[in-house]
Coordinates of C-alpha atoms and ligand atoms in Angstrom, one line a residue:
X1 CA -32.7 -26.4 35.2
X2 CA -30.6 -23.3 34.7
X3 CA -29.7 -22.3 31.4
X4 CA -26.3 -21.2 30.5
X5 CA -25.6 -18.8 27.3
X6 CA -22.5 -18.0 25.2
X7 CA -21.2 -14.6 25.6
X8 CA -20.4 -11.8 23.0
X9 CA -19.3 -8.3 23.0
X10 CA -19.7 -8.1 26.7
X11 CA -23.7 -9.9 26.2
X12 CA -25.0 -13.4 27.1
X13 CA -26.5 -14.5 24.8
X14 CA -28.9 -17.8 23.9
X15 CA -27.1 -18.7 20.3
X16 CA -28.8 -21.8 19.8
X17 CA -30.6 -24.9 21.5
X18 CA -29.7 -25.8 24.9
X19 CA -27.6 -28.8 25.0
X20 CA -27.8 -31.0 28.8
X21 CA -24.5 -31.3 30.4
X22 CA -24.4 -34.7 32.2
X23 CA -22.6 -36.0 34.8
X24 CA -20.3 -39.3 34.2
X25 CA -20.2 -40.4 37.3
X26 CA -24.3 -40.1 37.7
X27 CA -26.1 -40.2 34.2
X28 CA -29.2 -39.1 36.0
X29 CA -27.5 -36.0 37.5
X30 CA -27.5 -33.2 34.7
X31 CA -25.2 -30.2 35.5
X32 CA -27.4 -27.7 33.6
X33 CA -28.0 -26.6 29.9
X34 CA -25.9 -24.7 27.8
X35 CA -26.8 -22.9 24.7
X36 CA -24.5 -24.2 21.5
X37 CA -23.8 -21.7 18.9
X38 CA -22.9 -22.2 14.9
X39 CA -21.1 -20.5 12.3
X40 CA -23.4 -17.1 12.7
X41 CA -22.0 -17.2 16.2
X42 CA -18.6 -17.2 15.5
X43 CA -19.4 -14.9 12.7
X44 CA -20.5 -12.3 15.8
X45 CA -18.0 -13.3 18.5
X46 CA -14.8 -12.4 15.5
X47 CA -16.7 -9.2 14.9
X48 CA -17.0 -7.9 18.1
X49 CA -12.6 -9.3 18.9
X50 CA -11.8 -7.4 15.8
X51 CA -13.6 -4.1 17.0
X52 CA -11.9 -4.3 20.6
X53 CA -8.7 -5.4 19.6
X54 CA -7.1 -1.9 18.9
X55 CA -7.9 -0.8 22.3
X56 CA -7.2 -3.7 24.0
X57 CA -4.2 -3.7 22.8
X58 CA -2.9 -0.1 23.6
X59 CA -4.6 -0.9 27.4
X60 CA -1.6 -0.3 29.9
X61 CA 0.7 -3.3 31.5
X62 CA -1.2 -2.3 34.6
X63 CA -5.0 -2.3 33.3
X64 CA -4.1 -6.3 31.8
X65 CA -2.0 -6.9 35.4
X66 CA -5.3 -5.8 37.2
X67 CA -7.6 -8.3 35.3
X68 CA -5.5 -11.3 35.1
X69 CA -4.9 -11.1 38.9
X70 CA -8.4 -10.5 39.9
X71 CA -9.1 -13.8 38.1
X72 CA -6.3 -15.6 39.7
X73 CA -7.6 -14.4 42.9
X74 CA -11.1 -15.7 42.4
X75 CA -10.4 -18.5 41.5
X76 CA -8.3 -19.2 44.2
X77 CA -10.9 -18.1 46.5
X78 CA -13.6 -20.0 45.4
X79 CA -11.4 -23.3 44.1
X80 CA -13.3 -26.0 46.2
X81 CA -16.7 -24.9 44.9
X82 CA -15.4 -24.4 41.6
X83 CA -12.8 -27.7 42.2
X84 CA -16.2 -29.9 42.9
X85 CA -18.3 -28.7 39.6
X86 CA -15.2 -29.4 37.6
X87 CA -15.2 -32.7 39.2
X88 CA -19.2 -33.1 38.9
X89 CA -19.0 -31.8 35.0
X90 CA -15.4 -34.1 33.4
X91 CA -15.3 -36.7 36.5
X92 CA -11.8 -36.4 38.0
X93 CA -11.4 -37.0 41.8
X94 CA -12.4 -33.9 44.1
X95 CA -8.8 -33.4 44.8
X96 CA -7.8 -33.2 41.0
X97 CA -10.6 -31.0 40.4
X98 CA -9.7 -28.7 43.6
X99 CA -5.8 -28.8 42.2
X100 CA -6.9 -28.2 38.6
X101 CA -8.7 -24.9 39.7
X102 CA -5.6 -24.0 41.6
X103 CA -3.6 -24.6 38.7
X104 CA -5.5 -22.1 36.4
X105 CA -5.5 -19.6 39.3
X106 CA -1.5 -19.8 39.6
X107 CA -1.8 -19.9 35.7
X108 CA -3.7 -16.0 35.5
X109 CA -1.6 -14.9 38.2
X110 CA 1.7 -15.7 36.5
X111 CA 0.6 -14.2 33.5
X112 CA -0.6 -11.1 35.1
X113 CA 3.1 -11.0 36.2
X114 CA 4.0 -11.7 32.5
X115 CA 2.2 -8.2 31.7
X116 CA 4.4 -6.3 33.5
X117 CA 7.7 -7.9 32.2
X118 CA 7.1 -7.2 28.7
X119 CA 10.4 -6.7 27.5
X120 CA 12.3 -5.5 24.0
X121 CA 15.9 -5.3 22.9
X122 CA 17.9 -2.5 22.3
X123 CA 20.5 -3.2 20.1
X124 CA 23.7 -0.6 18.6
X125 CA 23.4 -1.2 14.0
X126 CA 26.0 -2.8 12.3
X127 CA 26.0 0.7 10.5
X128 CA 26.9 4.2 12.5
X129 CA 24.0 6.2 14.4
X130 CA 21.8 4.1 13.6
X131 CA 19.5 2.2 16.6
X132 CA 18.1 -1.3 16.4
X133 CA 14.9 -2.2 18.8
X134 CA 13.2 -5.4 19.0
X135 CA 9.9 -5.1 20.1
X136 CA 7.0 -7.9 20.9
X137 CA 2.9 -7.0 19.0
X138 CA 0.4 -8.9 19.7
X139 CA -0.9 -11.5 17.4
X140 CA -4.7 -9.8 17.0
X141 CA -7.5 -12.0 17.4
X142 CA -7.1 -15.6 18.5
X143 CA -9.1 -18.5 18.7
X144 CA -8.6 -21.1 21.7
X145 CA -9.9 -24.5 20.8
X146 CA -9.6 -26.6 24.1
X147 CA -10.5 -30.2 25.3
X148 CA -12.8 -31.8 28.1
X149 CA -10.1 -33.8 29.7
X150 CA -8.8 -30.1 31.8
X151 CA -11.6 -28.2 31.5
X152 CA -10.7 -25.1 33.4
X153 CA -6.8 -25.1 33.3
X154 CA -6.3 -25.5 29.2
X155 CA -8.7 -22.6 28.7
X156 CA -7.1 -21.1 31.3
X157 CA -3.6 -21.5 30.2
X158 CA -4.2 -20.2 26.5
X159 CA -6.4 -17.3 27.7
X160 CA -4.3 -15.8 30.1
X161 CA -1.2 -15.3 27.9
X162 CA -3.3 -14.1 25.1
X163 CA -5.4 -11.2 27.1
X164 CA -1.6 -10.9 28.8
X165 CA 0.0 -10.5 25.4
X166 CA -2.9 -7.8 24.1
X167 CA -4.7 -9.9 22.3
X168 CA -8.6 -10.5 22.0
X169 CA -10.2 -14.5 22.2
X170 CA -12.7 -16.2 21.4
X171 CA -13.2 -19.7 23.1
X172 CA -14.7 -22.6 21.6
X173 CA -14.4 -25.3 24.4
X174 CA -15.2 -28.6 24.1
X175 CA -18.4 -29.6 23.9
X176 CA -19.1 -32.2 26.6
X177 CA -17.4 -29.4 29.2
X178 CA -18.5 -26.2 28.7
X179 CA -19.2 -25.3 32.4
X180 CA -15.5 -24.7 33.3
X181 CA -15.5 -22.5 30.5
X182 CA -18.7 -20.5 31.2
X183 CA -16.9 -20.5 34.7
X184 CA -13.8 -18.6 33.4
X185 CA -16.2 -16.2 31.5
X186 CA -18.2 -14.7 34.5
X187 CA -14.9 -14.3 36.0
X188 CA -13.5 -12.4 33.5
X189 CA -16.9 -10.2 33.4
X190 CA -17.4 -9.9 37.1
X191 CA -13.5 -8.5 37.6
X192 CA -14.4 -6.0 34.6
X193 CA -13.5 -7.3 31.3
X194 CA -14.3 -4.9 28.3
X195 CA -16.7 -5.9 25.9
X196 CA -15.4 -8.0 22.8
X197 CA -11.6 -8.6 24.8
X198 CA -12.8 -12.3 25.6
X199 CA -16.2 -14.4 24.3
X200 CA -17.4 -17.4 24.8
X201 CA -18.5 -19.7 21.7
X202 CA -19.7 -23.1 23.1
X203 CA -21.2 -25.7 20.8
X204 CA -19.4 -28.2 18.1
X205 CA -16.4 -28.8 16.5
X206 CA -17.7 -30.0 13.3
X207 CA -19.6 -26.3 13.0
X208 CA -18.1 -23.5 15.7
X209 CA -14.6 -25.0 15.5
X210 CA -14.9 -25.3 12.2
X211 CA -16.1 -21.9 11.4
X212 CA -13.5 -20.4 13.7
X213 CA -10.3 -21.7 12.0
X214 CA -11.2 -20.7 8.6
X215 CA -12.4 -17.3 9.8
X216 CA -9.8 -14.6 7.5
X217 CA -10.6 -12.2 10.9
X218 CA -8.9 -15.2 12.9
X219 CA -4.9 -14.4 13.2
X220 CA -4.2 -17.5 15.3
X221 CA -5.4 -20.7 16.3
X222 CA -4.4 -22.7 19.6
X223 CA -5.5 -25.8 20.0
X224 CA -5.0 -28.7 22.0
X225 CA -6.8 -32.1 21.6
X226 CA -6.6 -35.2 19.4
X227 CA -4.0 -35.5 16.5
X228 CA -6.8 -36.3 13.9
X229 CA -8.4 -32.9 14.7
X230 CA -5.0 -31.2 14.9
X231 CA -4.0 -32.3 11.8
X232 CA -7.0 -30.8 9.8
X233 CA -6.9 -27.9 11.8
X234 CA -3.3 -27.2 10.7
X235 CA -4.2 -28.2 7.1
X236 CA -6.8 -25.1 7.1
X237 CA -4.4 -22.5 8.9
X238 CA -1.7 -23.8 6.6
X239 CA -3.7 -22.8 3.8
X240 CA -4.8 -19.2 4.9
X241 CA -1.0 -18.7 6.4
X242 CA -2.8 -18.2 9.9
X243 CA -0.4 -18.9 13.0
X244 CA -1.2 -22.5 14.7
X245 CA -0.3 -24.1 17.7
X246 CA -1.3 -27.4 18.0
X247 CA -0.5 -29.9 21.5
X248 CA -2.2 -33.3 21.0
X249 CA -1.9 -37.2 21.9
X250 CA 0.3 -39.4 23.7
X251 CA 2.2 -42.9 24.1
X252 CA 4.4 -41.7 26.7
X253 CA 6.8 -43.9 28.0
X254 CA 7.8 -45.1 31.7
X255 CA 11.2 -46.6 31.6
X256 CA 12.0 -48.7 34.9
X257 CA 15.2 -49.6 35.7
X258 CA 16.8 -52.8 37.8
X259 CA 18.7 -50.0 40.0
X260 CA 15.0 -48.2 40.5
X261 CA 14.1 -47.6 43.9
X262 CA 10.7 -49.5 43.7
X263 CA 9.3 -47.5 46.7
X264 CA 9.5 -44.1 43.9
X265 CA 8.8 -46.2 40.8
X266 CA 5.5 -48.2 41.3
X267 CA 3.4 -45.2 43.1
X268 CA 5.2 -43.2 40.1
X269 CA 3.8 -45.7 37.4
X270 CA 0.0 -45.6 39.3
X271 CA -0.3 -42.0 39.1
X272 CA 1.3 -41.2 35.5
X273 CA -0.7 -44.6 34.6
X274 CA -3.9 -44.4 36.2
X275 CA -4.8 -41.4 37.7
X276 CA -7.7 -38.8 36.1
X277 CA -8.3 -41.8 35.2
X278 CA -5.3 -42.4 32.6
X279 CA -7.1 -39.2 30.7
X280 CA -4.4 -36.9 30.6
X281 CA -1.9 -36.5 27.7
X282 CA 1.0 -36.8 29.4
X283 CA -0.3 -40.1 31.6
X284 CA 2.6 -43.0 31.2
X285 CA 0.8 -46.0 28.8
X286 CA 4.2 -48.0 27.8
X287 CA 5.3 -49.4 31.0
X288 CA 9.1 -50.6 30.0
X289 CA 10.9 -52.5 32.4
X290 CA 14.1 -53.7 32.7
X291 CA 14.0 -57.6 33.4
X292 CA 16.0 -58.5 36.1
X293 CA 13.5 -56.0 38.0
X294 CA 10.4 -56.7 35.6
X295 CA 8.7 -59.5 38.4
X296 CA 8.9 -58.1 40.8
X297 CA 7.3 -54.7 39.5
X298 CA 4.7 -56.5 38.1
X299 CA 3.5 -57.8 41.7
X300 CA 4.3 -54.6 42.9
X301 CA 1.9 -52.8 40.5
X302 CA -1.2 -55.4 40.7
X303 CA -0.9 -55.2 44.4
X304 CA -1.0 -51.6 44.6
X305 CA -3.5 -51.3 41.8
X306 CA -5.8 -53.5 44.1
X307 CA -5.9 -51.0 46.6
X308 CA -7.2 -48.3 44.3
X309 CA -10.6 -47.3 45.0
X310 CA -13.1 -46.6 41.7
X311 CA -16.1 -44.1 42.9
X312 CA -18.1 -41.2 42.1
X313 CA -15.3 -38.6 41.6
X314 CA -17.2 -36.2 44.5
X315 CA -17.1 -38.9 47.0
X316 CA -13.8 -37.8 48.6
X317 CA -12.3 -41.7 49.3
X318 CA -12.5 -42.3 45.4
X319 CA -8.7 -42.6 43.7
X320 CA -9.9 -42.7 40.6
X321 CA -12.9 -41.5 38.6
X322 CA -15.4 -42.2 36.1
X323 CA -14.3 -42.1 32.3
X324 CA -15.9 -39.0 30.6
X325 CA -18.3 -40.9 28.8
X326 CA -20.2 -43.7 27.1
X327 CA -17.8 -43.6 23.9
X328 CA -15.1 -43.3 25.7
X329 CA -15.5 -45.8 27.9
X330 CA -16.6 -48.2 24.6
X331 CA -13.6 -47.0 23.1
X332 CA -11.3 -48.4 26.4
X333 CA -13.2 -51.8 26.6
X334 CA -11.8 -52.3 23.0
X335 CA -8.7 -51.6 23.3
X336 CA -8.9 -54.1 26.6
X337 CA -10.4 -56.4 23.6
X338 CA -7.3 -55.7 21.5
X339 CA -4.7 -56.4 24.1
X340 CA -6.2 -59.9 24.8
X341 CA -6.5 -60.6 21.2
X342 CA -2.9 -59.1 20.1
X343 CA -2.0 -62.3 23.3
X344 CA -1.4 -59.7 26.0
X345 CA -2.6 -61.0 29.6
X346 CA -4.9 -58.5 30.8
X347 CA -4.8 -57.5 34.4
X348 CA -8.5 -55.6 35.1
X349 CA -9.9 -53.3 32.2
X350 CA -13.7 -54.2 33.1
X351 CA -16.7 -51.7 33.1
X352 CA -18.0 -51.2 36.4
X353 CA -21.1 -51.0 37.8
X354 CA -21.0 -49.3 41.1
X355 CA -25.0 -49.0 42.0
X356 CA -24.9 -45.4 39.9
X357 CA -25.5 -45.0 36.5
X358 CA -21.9 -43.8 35.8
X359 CA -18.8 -44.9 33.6
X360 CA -16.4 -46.6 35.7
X361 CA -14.1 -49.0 34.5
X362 CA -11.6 -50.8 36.1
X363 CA -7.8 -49.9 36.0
X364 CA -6.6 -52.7 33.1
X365 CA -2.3 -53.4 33.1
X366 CA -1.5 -55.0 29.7
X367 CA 1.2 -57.9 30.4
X368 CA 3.6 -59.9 28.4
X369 CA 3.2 -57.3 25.4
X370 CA 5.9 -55.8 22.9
X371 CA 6.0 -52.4 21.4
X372 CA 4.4 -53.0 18.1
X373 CA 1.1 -53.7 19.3
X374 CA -1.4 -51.7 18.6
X375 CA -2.4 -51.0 22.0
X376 CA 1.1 -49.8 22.4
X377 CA 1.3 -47.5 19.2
X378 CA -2.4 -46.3 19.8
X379 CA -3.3 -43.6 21.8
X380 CA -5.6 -45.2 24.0
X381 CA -7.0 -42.2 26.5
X382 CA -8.2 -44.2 29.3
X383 CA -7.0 -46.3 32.5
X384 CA -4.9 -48.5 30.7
X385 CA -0.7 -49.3 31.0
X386 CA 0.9 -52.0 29.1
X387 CA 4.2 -53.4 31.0
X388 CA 7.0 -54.3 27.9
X389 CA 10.2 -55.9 29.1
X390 CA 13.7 -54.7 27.6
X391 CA 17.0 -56.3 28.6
X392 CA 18.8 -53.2 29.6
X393 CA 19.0 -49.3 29.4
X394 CA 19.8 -49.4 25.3
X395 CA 16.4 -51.7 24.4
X396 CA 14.6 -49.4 26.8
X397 CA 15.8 -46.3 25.5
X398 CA 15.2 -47.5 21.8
X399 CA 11.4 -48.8 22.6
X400 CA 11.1 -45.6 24.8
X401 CA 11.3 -43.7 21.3
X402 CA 9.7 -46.1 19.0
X403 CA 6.8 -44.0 18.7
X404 CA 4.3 -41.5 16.8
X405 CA 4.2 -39.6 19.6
X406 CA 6.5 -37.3 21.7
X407 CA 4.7 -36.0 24.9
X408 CA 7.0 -36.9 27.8
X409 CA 9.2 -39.5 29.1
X410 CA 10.1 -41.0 32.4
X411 CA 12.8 -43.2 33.7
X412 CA 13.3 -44.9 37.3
X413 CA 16.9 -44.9 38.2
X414 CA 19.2 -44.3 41.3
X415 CA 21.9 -43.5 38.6
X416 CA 22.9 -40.3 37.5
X417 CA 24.8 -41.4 34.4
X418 CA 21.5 -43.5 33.5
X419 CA 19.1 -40.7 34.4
X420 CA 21.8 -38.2 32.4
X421 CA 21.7 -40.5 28.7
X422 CA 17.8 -40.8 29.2
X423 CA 17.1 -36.9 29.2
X424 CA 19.9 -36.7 26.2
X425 CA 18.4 -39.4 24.2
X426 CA 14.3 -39.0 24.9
X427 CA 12.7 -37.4 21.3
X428 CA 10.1 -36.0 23.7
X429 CA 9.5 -32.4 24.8
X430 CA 9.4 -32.9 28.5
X431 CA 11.9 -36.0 30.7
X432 CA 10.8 -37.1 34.0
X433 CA 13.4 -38.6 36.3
X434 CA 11.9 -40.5 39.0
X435 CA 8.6 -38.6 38.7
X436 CA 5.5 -39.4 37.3
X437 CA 5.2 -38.9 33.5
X438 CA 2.1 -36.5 34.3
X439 CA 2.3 -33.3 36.2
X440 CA 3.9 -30.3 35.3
X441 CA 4.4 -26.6 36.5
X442 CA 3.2 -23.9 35.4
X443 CA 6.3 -21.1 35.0
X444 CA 8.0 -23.2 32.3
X445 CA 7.7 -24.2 28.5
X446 CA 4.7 -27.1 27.7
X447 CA 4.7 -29.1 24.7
X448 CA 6.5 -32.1 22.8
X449 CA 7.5 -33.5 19.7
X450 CA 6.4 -35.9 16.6
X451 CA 2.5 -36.4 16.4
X452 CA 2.2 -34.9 19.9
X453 CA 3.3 -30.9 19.1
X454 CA 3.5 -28.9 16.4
X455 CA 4.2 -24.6 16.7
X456 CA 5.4 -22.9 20.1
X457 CA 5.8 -24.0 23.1
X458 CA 2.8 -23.4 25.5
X459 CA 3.2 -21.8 29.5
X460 CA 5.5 -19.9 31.1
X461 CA 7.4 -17.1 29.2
X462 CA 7.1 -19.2 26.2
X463 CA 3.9 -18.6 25.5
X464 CA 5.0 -15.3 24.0
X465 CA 6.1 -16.9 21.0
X466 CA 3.0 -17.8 20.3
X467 CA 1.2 -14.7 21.2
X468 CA 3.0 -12.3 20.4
X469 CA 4.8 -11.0 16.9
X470 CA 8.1 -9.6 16.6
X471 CA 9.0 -6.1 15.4
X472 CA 12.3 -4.9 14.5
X473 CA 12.5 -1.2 13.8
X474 CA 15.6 1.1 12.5
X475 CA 16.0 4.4 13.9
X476 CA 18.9 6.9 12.3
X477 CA 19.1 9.6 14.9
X478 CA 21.9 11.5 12.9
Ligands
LIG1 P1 -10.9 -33.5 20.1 O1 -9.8 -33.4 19.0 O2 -12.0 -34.4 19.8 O3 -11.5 -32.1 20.5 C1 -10.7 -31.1 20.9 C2 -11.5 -29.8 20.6 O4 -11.5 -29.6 19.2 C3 -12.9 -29.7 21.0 O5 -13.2 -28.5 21.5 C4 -13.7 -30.1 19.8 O6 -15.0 -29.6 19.8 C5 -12.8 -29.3 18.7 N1 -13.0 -29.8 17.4 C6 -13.4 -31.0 16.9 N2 -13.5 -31.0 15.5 C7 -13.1 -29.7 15.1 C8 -12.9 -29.1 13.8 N3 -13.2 -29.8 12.7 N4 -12.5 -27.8 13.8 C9 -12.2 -27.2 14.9 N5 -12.4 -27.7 16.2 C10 -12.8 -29.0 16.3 O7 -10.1 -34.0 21.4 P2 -10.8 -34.4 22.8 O8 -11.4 -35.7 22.7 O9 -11.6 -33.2 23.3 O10 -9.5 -34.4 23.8 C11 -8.8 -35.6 23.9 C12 -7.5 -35.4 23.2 O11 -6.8 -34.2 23.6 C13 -6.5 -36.6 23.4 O12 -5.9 -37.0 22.2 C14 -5.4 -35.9 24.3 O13 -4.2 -36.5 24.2 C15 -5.4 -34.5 23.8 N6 -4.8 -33.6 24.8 C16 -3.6 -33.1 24.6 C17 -3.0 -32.3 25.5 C18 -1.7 -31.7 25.2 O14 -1.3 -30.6 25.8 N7 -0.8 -32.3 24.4 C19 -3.7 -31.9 26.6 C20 -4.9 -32.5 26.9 C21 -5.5 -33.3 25.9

């Protein structure tokens, strides 16, 4: 079984017992071991990100550019091997897992760009001979706190900008995915790294997490996962005054209108709905039809959701995966419990038994339901839609926001004026017109609104708002 270690100043090192990392769509197949640190590790990792932070941060545009495209290279070079351990480690088809490699290779390469466009203002003083000029620091040492559900483009996406920006990291990934991580980490080694710029940290939440966001050597904190951990998180940075970025849950809404071209909206609803096996915080849960189209959607959706095939995520004919895990998967079958005893008609939503000791679960479409429910107020995680029916675009719009949350939105519609009043009304941070909720790019701002965001924006140029600080200096050349 091989053994995978944390890394620190540069050093792999064994921090703590070796933890199994299974695979969920074959229990008996496990991935390999990786060693899960504690507070003493985080105690070492901060150390050695403090003591390379002052020359990582006067490294030249060029010396960054160089690492950040090496990465982006090798990970585009080796994305199908890489694409099929991702897949093998969090479960999510082979071509998700190829495309989500991909993703964090455009990701490095964008920001490699980013370090050569880093740009200042030069202004003329309100007051004679004297210069203004707005300049861009980095932040210092950052901690990136990331979730199982996109193991390899999350990191990815928070540790690019940050080495980009001149900062140094330490990752604490989550714990039921650490291989992408590790991945990311011999890159970053092998395409020459310094010692302390990036380390590794992989092991819990409740003590590595933990110990990472109440470190005083920790300037910032970005994390993305579930609101109940974001919310602590920011309690703790709140109190220290330490910058925090938080991108959590979903209840994203679909919105499907009577003038919707069904041929666009039901293969629209599948994917946002069901695909990565509805694990994605940006997947469409709230269904919301418009009723003189609402039957005739319906039929559309069970027929197509019929034809999706549930497999092992590296047989290359599966649609959809296997749910991440056991509690997971327990956690789903309730909520499937739920919408039959909050008198929805449930439409799949079984566990699965495929001959392989895996978590499938069928795809489950929640019928005949209203907005209050709890399965429609919940963040449910898992391959499960509810379909609500509003009587035109004002209900729609109105149940579209009624909401916690305030990922993205999406509406179906051959009309501009309809498509125009959704984007203008949605409280979300990202609208969808005649796309699936899910999917994004990569050059442009990330994030929402509500219980879903809090902080700066994540991707693109925007990420330098969270990792970098601004200067403004006064020069009097009299
Ligand atoms: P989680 O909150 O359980 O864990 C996220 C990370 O936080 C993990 O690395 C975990 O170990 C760590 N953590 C847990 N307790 C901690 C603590 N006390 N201190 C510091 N760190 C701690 O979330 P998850 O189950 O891994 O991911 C699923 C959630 O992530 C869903 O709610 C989903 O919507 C959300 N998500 C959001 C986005 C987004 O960009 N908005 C993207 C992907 C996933």
């Amino acid at each position: 079984m091989t053994k995978h270690d944390s890394l620190i100043n540069g050093k792999w090192q064994k921090l703590g017992d070796y933890k199994p990392n299974i695979n969920p769509s074959d229990t008996e197949d496990v991935i390999g071991e990786y060693s899960y640190g504690d507070a003493s590790s985080v105690e070492a990792a901060v150390a050695a990100a403090k003591s390379a932070q002052e020359a990582w941060r006067n490294s030249t545009p060029q010396q960054r550019f160089d690492l950040l495209d090496a990465v982006g290279n090798k990970l585009a070079e080796r994305s199908k091997e890489i694409g099929a351990f991702l897949s093998r480690e969090e479960g999510k088809t082979l071509a998700e897992g190829v495309g989500e490699t991909m993703r964090a290779s455009q990701v490095f390469k964008f920001h490699a760009g980013e370090c050569l466009r880093q740009v200042g203002d030069l202004q003329a003083s309100t007051r004679p001979d004297i210069d203004v000029e707005t300049t861009r620091e980095p932040v210092g040492v950052v901690g990136l706190i990331t979730p199982w559900n996109f193991p390899i483009a999350i990191p990815a996406w928070k540790i690019a900008p940050a080495l980009a920006h001149g900062n140094c990291v330490i990752l604490k990934p989550a714990d039921l995915t650490p291989g992408c991580a590790h991945i990311i980490a011999e890159l970053l080694v092998e395409c020459g790294c310094p010692n302390g710029v990036f380390n590794l940290v992989m092991g819990r939440g409740s003590t590595v997490g933990e110990a990472l966001i109440s470190h005083p050597d920790v300037d910032a904190i970005s994390f993305t996962g579930s609101v109940a951990t974001g919310r602590h998180i920011a309690e703790v940075c709140g109190k220290q005054l330490k910058k925090v970025q938080l991108e959590m849950g979903g209840k994203n809404p679909m919105v499907v209108m009577n003038d919707a071209d069904l041929s666009i909206a039901v293969p629209a609803c599948i994917n946002g709905t069901f695909f990565s096996t509805g694990q994605r915080c940006t997947a469409s849960s709230r269904l919301i039809v418009e009723a003189g189209v609402h039957d005739e959607f319906v039929d559309a959706m069970t027929k197509a959701m019929s034809n999706l095939k549930i497999g092992d995520a590296l047989d290359p004919s599966s649609h959809i995966g296997p749910v991440v895990d056991e509690k997971q998967l327990l956690s789903n079958l309730k909520y499937v419990d739920l919408a039959r005893s909050e008198a929805a008609e449930v439409i799949g939503g079984q566990r699965l038994e495929l001959g392989k000791n895996g978590f499938f679960q069928a795809p489950a479409l929640f019928l005949g339901t209203d907005n209050a429910m709890r399965i429609n107020q919940e963040e449910i995680f898992g391959p499960c839609g509810s379909v609500i029916k509003a009587a035109g675009f004002e209900e729609a719009m109105a149940i579209a926001n009624d909401t916690p949350f305030g990922l993205t939105a999406g509406i179906c519609t051959s009309s501009l004026k309809t498509a125009r009043e959704f984007k203008r009304q949605a409280d979300v941070g990202m609208v969808m017109v005649n796309l699936p909720t899910a999917g994004v790019d990569y050059h442009v701002a990330f994030g929402g609104r509500k219980g879903s965001s809090f902080g700066a924006r994540e991707q693109g140029r925007y990420a330098a708002e969270f990792y970098t600080t601004v200067k403004t200096a006064y020069c009097f050349a009299g």
